[in-house]
Amino acid sequence: IYNITEGALVLEDGWAYKDTNGFYRAGGVTYGNASASTAASGSILAVNGGAFTLNDGIIHGANGATAAVYATGGAVTVNGGEFRNNTASGSGGALNAREGTVVTMTKGLFKNNKSSANQAGAAYLLRCQVNITGGIFEGNYGKKDAGSLYLHTSTGSVSGVEFKNNKSDASGSGFGISGAADVDISNVTVSGSQGGNGAVIVQGSAKVKLSDSSITDNSVSRGGGVYLVGTADLTLNNVQITGNTA
């Protein structure tokens, strides 16, 4: 619906969705000083250097080539909002952010989103600054790597997140980290994942510190709980990896 090129747009206790006739609709939108025009390629919202904030709103039902929210630069902030039932043929069914975008999330929900042909059923974050604190990724599907969240050459932290019942036909059915990523992950749970190699995949030259977390009761073809590829560097501290099948 919207293409934000500068300024800020806030969805406050509102909604944005694609209706049964294929039209995108939204309510509860505050423009602030945003410069907005029509978004393309199936996205509900495109952010190009501006800022988008979702405060307890809902984005659902997008279906197209790109994610429901597609961001290049600028900032995307999720405060308790929800992304549900969004589908993209590209990477990230609900959110695709890249090239320096600052992504901040507090207690958001990504549920039943899908990348039908690519990576990350819920959120694909490429070369982003990431700070995720709390939230749930549930029931998402990625055709390729990462059933829910994929951090590719991104930096930052993820804490207090629950990954459950996500699926990937390739690797990292729970979540994946790749490229030259440098990420600290703590107090997360990964369970009920189904798919290819590992409930969690760490690959490329990624550096990951995983602490105070559990990876349990996942069912994959190889690697069980964690699957390492390439020169990836994974440090574990107080991590429970049990009950996984491969």
mmCIF file of C-alpha atoms in Angstrom:
data_model
loop_
_atom_site.group_PDB
_atom_site.id
_atom_site.type_symbol
_atom_site.label_atom_id
_atom_site.label_comp_id
_atom_site.label_asym_id
_atom_site.label_seq_id
_atom_site.Cartn_x
_atom_site.Cartn_y
_atom_site.Cartn_z
ATOM 1 C CA ILE A 1 0.000 0.000 0.000
ATOM 2 C CA TYR A 2 2.662 2.498 1.121
ATOM 3 C CA ASN A 3 6.172 3.296 -0.019
ATOM 4 C CA ILE A 4 8.027 5.271 2.687
ATOM 5 C CA THR A 5 10.986 7.206 1.288
ATOM 6 C CA GLU A 6 11.595 9.557 4.223
ATOM 7 C CA GLY A 7 10.090 10.482 7.572
ATOM 8 C CA ALA A 8 8.051 8.044 9.656
ATOM 9 C CA LEU A 9 4.861 6.009 9.455
ATOM 10 C CA VAL A 10 3.212 4.356 12.473
ATOM 11 C CA LEU A 11 0.569 1.621 12.531
ATOM 12 C CA GLU A 12 -0.931 2.033 16.023
ATOM 13 C CA ASP A 13 -3.375 -0.698 17.107
ATOM 14 C CA GLY A 14 -4.344 -0.822 13.445
ATOM 15 C CA TRP A 15 -4.375 -3.303 10.619
ATOM 16 C CA ALA A 16 -3.243 -3.839 7.063
ATOM 17 C CA TYR A 17 -4.274 -6.721 4.863
ATOM 18 C CA LYS A 18 -5.133 -7.988 1.372
ATOM 19 C CA ASP A 19 -8.867 -8.532 0.882
ATOM 20 C CA THR A 20 -10.593 -11.290 -1.105
ATOM 21 C CA ASN A 21 -10.680 -9.096 -4.210
ATOM 22 C CA GLY A 22 -6.921 -8.575 -4.143
ATOM 23 C CA PHE A 23 -7.041 -4.998 -2.825
ATOM 24 C CA TYR A 24 -4.732 -3.898 -0.012
ATOM 25 C CA ARG A 25 -6.444 -2.027 2.815
ATOM 26 C CA ALA A 26 -5.237 -0.373 6.024
ATOM 27 C CA GLY A 27 -6.606 1.396 9.084
ATOM 28 C CA GLY A 28 -5.073 3.151 12.062
ATOM 29 C CA VAL A 29 -2.167 4.583 10.069
ATOM 30 C CA THR A 30 -0.396 7.738 11.251
ATOM 31 C CA TYR A 31 1.868 9.362 8.668
ATOM 32 C CA GLY A 32 3.814 11.743 10.898
ATOM 33 C CA ASN A 33 6.185 13.419 8.443
ATOM 34 C CA ALA A 34 6.362 10.429 6.113
ATOM 35 C CA SER A 35 6.515 10.693 2.361
ATOM 36 C CA ALA A 36 4.395 7.812 1.094
ATOM 37 C CA SER A 37 3.328 6.426 -2.267
ATOM 38 C CA THR A 38 2.069 3.093 -3.580
ATOM 39 C CA ALA A 39 4.206 0.054 -2.794
ATOM 40 C CA ALA A 40 4.845 -2.511 -5.523
ATOM 41 C CA SER A 41 5.434 -6.242 -6.062
ATOM 42 C CA GLY A 42 2.810 -7.400 -3.579
ATOM 43 C CA SER A 43 4.172 -5.642 -0.495
ATOM 44 C CA ILE A 44 1.777 -3.928 1.891
ATOM 45 C CA LEU A 45 4.602 -1.552 2.818
ATOM 46 C CA ALA A 46 7.952 -0.624 1.299
ATOM 47 C CA VAL A 47 10.481 1.330 3.385
ATOM 48 C CA ASN A 48 13.276 3.066 1.468
ATOM 49 C CA GLY A 49 15.281 5.064 3.977
ATOM 50 C CA GLY A 50 12.290 6.078 6.107
ATOM 51 C CA ALA A 51 10.961 4.536 9.317
ATOM 52 C CA PHE A 52 8.029 2.215 10.007
ATOM 53 C CA THR A 53 6.709 1.329 13.464
ATOM 54 C CA LEU A 54 4.105 -1.338 14.227
ATOM 55 C CA ASN A 55 2.576 -0.790 17.685
ATOM 56 C CA ASP A 56 0.261 -3.706 18.528
ATOM 57 C CA GLY A 57 -1.120 -3.660 14.988
ATOM 58 C CA ILE A 58 -1.655 -6.566 12.594
ATOM 59 C CA ILE A 59 -0.305 -7.106 9.081
ATOM 60 C CA HIS A 60 -1.794 -10.135 7.357
ATOM 61 C CA GLY A 61 -2.767 -11.711 4.078
ATOM 62 C CA ALA A 62 -0.174 -10.188 1.754
ATOM 63 C CA ASN A 63 0.564 -12.429 -1.226
ATOM 64 C CA GLY A 64 3.081 -11.535 -3.908
ATOM 65 C CA ALA A 65 6.668 -11.557 -5.078
ATOM 66 C CA THR A 66 8.037 -9.680 -2.052
ATOM 67 C CA ALA A 67 7.469 -9.676 1.698
ATOM 68 C CA ALA A 68 4.522 -7.882 3.297
ATOM 69 C CA VAL A 69 7.034 -5.297 4.556
ATOM 70 C CA TYR A 70 10.103 -4.703 2.386
ATOM 71 C CA ALA A 71 12.765 -2.375 3.772
ATOM 72 C CA THR A 72 15.997 -1.035 2.307
ATOM 73 C CA GLY A 73 17.765 1.210 4.792
ATOM 74 C CA GLY A 74 15.926 3.221 7.410
ATOM 75 C CA ALA A 75 14.268 1.488 10.355
ATOM 76 C CA VAL A 76 11.577 -1.081 11.097
ATOM 77 C CA THR A 77 10.291 -1.309 14.680
ATOM 78 C CA VAL A 78 7.791 -3.869 15.960
ATOM 79 C CA ASN A 79 6.313 -3.296 19.426
ATOM 80 C CA GLY A 80 3.977 -6.187 20.150
ATOM 81 C CA GLY A 81 2.597 -6.250 16.615
ATOM 82 C CA GLU A 82 1.610 -9.296 14.572
ATOM 83 C CA PHE A 83 2.458 -10.614 11.110
ATOM 84 C CA ARG A 84 0.070 -13.404 10.123
ATOM 85 C CA ASN A 85 -0.619 -15.446 6.991
ATOM 86 C CA ASN A 86 1.617 -13.506 4.627
ATOM 87 C CA THR A 87 3.106 -15.257 1.586
ATOM 88 C CA ALA A 88 5.922 -14.243 -0.754
ATOM 89 C CA SER A 89 7.737 -16.105 -3.499
ATOM 90 C CA GLY A 90 10.851 -14.158 -2.515
ATOM 91 C CA SER A 91 12.746 -14.428 0.769
ATOM 92 C CA GLY A 92 10.821 -13.500 3.905
ATOM 93 C CA GLY A 93 7.085 -14.042 3.781
ATOM 94 C CA ALA A 94 6.336 -11.265 6.281
ATOM 95 C CA LEU A 95 9.476 -9.091 6.436
ATOM 96 C CA ASN A 96 12.440 -8.595 4.134
ATOM 97 C CA ALA A 97 14.911 -5.981 5.422
ATOM 98 C CA ARG A 98 18.348 -5.253 4.008
ATOM 99 C CA GLU A 99 21.304 -2.959 3.438
ATOM 100 C CA GLY A 100 21.705 -1.281 6.814
ATOM 101 C CA THR A 101 18.086 -1.332 7.951
ATOM 102 C CA VAL A 102 17.811 -1.132 11.739
ATOM 103 C CA VAL A 103 15.340 -3.808 12.844
ATOM 104 C CA THR A 104 14.026 -3.620 16.411
ATOM 105 C CA MET A 105 11.401 -5.992 17.761
ATOM 106 C CA THR A 106 9.841 -6.311 21.204
ATOM 107 C CA LYS A 107 7.325 -9.091 21.847
ATOM 108 C CA GLY A 108 6.058 -9.404 18.302
ATOM 109 C CA LEU A 109 4.338 -12.415 16.731
ATOM 110 C CA PHE A 110 5.165 -13.948 13.335
ATOM 111 C CA LYS A 111 2.686 -16.751 12.659
ATOM 112 C CA ASN A 112 1.831 -18.870 9.605
ATOM 113 C CA ASN A 113 3.901 -16.842 7.154
ATOM 114 C CA LYS A 114 5.451 -18.453 4.092
ATOM 115 C CA SER A 115 8.226 -18.055 1.561
ATOM 116 C CA SER A 116 6.926 -20.345 -1.149
ATOM 117 C CA ALA A 117 10.130 -20.475 -3.207
ATOM 118 C CA ASN A 118 12.971 -18.978 -1.162
ATOM 119 C CA GLN A 119 14.457 -18.466 2.313
ATOM 120 C CA ALA A 120 12.881 -17.476 5.623
ATOM 121 C CA GLY A 121 9.183 -18.080 6.022
ATOM 122 C CA ALA A 122 8.807 -15.119 8.386
ATOM 123 C CA ALA A 123 11.726 -12.634 8.314
ATOM 124 C CA TYR A 124 14.780 -12.355 6.087
ATOM 125 C CA LEU A 125 17.332 -9.839 7.385
ATOM 126 C CA LEU A 126 20.290 -9.103 5.104
ATOM 127 C CA ARG A 127 23.116 -6.846 6.326
ATOM 128 C CA CYS A 128 20.906 -5.345 9.046
ATOM 129 C CA GLN A 129 21.414 -4.084 12.568
ATOM 130 C CA VAL A 130 19.173 -6.348 14.645
ATOM 131 C CA ASN A 131 17.826 -6.076 18.189
ATOM 132 C CA ILE A 132 15.065 -8.593 18.907
ATOM 133 C CA THR A 133 13.825 -8.875 22.493
ATOM 134 C CA GLY A 134 10.967 -11.241 23.144
ATOM 135 C CA GLY A 135 8.439 -12.564 20.676
ATOM 136 C CA ILE A 136 7.183 -15.711 18.997
ATOM 137 C CA PHE A 137 7.861 -17.247 15.584
ATOM 138 C CA GLU A 138 5.293 -20.001 15.086
ATOM 139 C CA GLY A 139 4.108 -22.157 12.210
ATOM 140 C CA ASN A 140 6.138 -20.437 9.496
ATOM 141 C CA TYR A 141 7.454 -22.165 6.364
ATOM 142 C CA GLY A 142 10.486 -21.505 4.176
ATOM 143 C CA LYS A 143 10.991 -23.469 0.971
ATOM 144 C CA LYS A 144 14.750 -23.000 1.275
ATOM 145 C CA ASP A 145 16.898 -22.277 4.368
ATOM 146 C CA ALA A 146 15.224 -21.054 7.567
ATOM 147 C CA GLY A 147 11.649 -21.864 8.418
ATOM 148 C CA SER A 148 11.144 -18.604 10.296
ATOM 149 C CA LEU A 149 14.035 -16.133 10.829
ATOM 150 C CA TYR A 150 17.148 -15.841 8.666
ATOM 151 C CA LEU A 151 20.012 -13.493 9.595
ATOM 152 C CA HIS A 152 22.390 -13.158 6.640
ATOM 153 C CA THR A 153 25.502 -11.046 7.259
ATOM 154 C CA SER A 154 23.561 -9.174 9.950
ATOM 155 C CA THR A 155 24.817 -8.086 13.368
ATOM 156 C CA GLY A 156 23.169 -7.640 16.757
ATOM 157 C CA SER A 157 21.261 -9.707 19.287
ATOM 158 C CA VAL A 158 18.236 -11.964 19.702
ATOM 159 C CA SER A 159 16.883 -12.775 23.158
ATOM 160 C CA GLY A 160 13.764 -14.119 24.823
ATOM 161 C CA VAL A 161 12.267 -15.503 21.603
ATOM 162 C CA GLU A 162 10.247 -18.699 21.168
ATOM 163 C CA PHE A 163 10.597 -20.570 17.866
ATOM 164 C CA LYS A 164 7.997 -23.316 17.583
ATOM 165 C CA ASN A 165 6.562 -25.593 14.916
ATOM 166 C CA ASN A 166 8.357 -23.954 12.007
ATOM 167 C CA LYS A 167 9.306 -25.843 8.846
ATOM 168 C CA SER A 168 11.880 -25.666 6.062
ATOM 169 C CA ASP A 169 12.408 -28.029 3.151
ATOM 170 C CA ALA A 170 16.130 -27.222 3.270
ATOM 171 C CA SER A 171 18.123 -26.267 6.413
ATOM 172 C CA GLY A 172 17.430 -24.474 9.669
ATOM 173 C CA SER A 173 13.760 -25.257 10.093
ATOM 174 C CA GLY A 174 13.745 -23.223 13.317
ATOM 175 C CA PHE A 175 16.037 -20.370 12.252
ATOM 176 C CA GLY A 176 19.244 -19.767 10.320
ATOM 177 C CA ILE A 177 22.341 -17.553 10.443
ATOM 178 C CA SER A 178 24.765 -17.210 7.556
ATOM 179 C CA GLY A 179 27.320 -15.145 5.682
ATOM 180 C CA ALA A 180 29.470 -12.856 7.818
ATOM 181 C CA ALA A 181 26.823 -12.503 10.538
ATOM 182 C CA ASP A 182 27.916 -11.692 14.098
ATOM 183 C CA VAL A 183 25.067 -12.346 16.508
ATOM 184 C CA ASP A 184 24.531 -12.962 20.234
ATOM 185 C CA ILE A 185 21.518 -15.177 20.993
ATOM 186 C CA SER A 186 20.218 -15.854 24.494
ATOM 187 C CA ASN A 187 17.181 -17.210 26.308
ATOM 188 C CA VAL A 188 15.539 -18.665 23.211
ATOM 189 C CA THR A 189 13.655 -21.933 22.758
ATOM 190 C CA VAL A 190 13.479 -23.915 19.527
ATOM 191 C CA SER A 191 10.973 -26.779 19.412
ATOM 192 C CA GLY A 192 8.702 -28.678 17.049
ATOM 193 C CA SER A 193 10.760 -27.795 13.967
ATOM 194 C CA GLN A 194 10.480 -30.040 10.914
ATOM 195 C CA GLY A 195 12.505 -30.209 7.736
ATOM 196 C CA GLY A 196 15.965 -30.675 6.300
ATOM 197 C CA ASN A 197 19.303 -30.064 8.005
ATOM 198 C CA GLY A 198 19.160 -28.956 11.621
ATOM 199 C CA ALA A 199 16.559 -27.099 13.628
ATOM 200 C CA VAL A 200 19.180 -24.325 13.675
ATOM 201 C CA ILE A 201 21.707 -23.793 10.883
ATOM 202 C CA VAL A 202 24.851 -21.687 11.249
ATOM 203 C CA GLN A 203 26.860 -21.424 8.048
ATOM 204 C CA GLY A 204 29.314 -19.393 6.013
ATOM 205 C CA SER A 205 31.699 -17.406 8.204
ATOM 206 C CA ALA A 206 29.035 -16.503 10.758
ATOM 207 C CA LYS A 207 30.020 -15.955 14.402
ATOM 208 C CA VAL A 208 27.293 -16.866 16.875
ATOM 209 C CA LYS A 209 27.189 -16.975 20.663
ATOM 210 C CA LEU A 210 24.221 -19.008 21.921
ATOM 211 C CA SER A 211 23.527 -19.066 25.653
ATOM 212 C CA ASP A 212 20.892 -20.014 28.230
ATOM 213 C CA SER A 213 18.662 -21.608 25.609
ATOM 214 C CA SER A 214 17.059 -24.906 24.600
ATOM 215 C CA ILE A 215 16.762 -26.759 21.289
ATOM 216 C CA THR A 216 14.452 -29.682 21.951
ATOM 217 C CA ASP A 217 12.026 -32.079 20.275
ATOM 218 C CA ASN A 218 12.774 -31.123 16.678
ATOM 219 C CA SER A 219 12.558 -33.575 13.773
ATOM 220 C CA VAL A 220 14.867 -33.064 10.781
ATOM 221 C CA SER A 221 16.669 -35.183 8.194
ATOM 222 C CA ARG A 222 20.227 -34.433 9.353
ATOM 223 C CA GLY A 223 21.973 -32.586 12.138
ATOM 224 C CA GLY A 224 19.332 -32.873 14.833
ATOM 225 C CA GLY A 225 19.438 -29.692 16.881
ATOM 226 C CA VAL A 226 22.241 -27.682 15.244
ATOM 227 C CA TYR A 227 23.816 -27.972 11.793
ATOM 228 C CA LEU A 228 27.173 -26.248 11.135
ATOM 229 C CA VAL A 229 28.451 -25.537 7.623
ATOM 230 C CA GLY A 230 31.650 -23.971 6.305
ATOM 231 C CA THR A 231 33.843 -21.993 8.714
ATOM 232 C CA ALA A 232 30.992 -20.952 10.981
ATOM 233 C CA ASP A 233 31.992 -20.285 14.599
ATOM 234 C CA LEU A 234 29.390 -21.285 17.200
ATOM 235 C CA THR A 235 29.946 -20.869 20.953
ATOM 236 C CA LEU A 236 27.493 -22.578 23.312
ATOM 237 C CA ASN A 237 26.975 -21.697 26.972
ATOM 238 C CA ASN A 238 24.317 -23.425 29.056
ATOM 239 C CA VAL A 239 22.357 -24.705 26.063
ATOM 240 C CA GLN A 240 20.123 -27.770 26.289
ATOM 241 C CA ILE A 241 20.022 -29.823 23.063
ATOM 242 C CA THR A 242 17.877 -32.897 23.677
ATOM 243 C CA GLY A 243 15.114 -34.990 22.183
ATOM 244 C CA ASN A 244 15.909 -34.083 18.592
ATOM 245 C CA THR A 245 15.654 -36.668 15.818
ATOM 246 C CA ALA A 246 17.432 -36.888 12.490
#
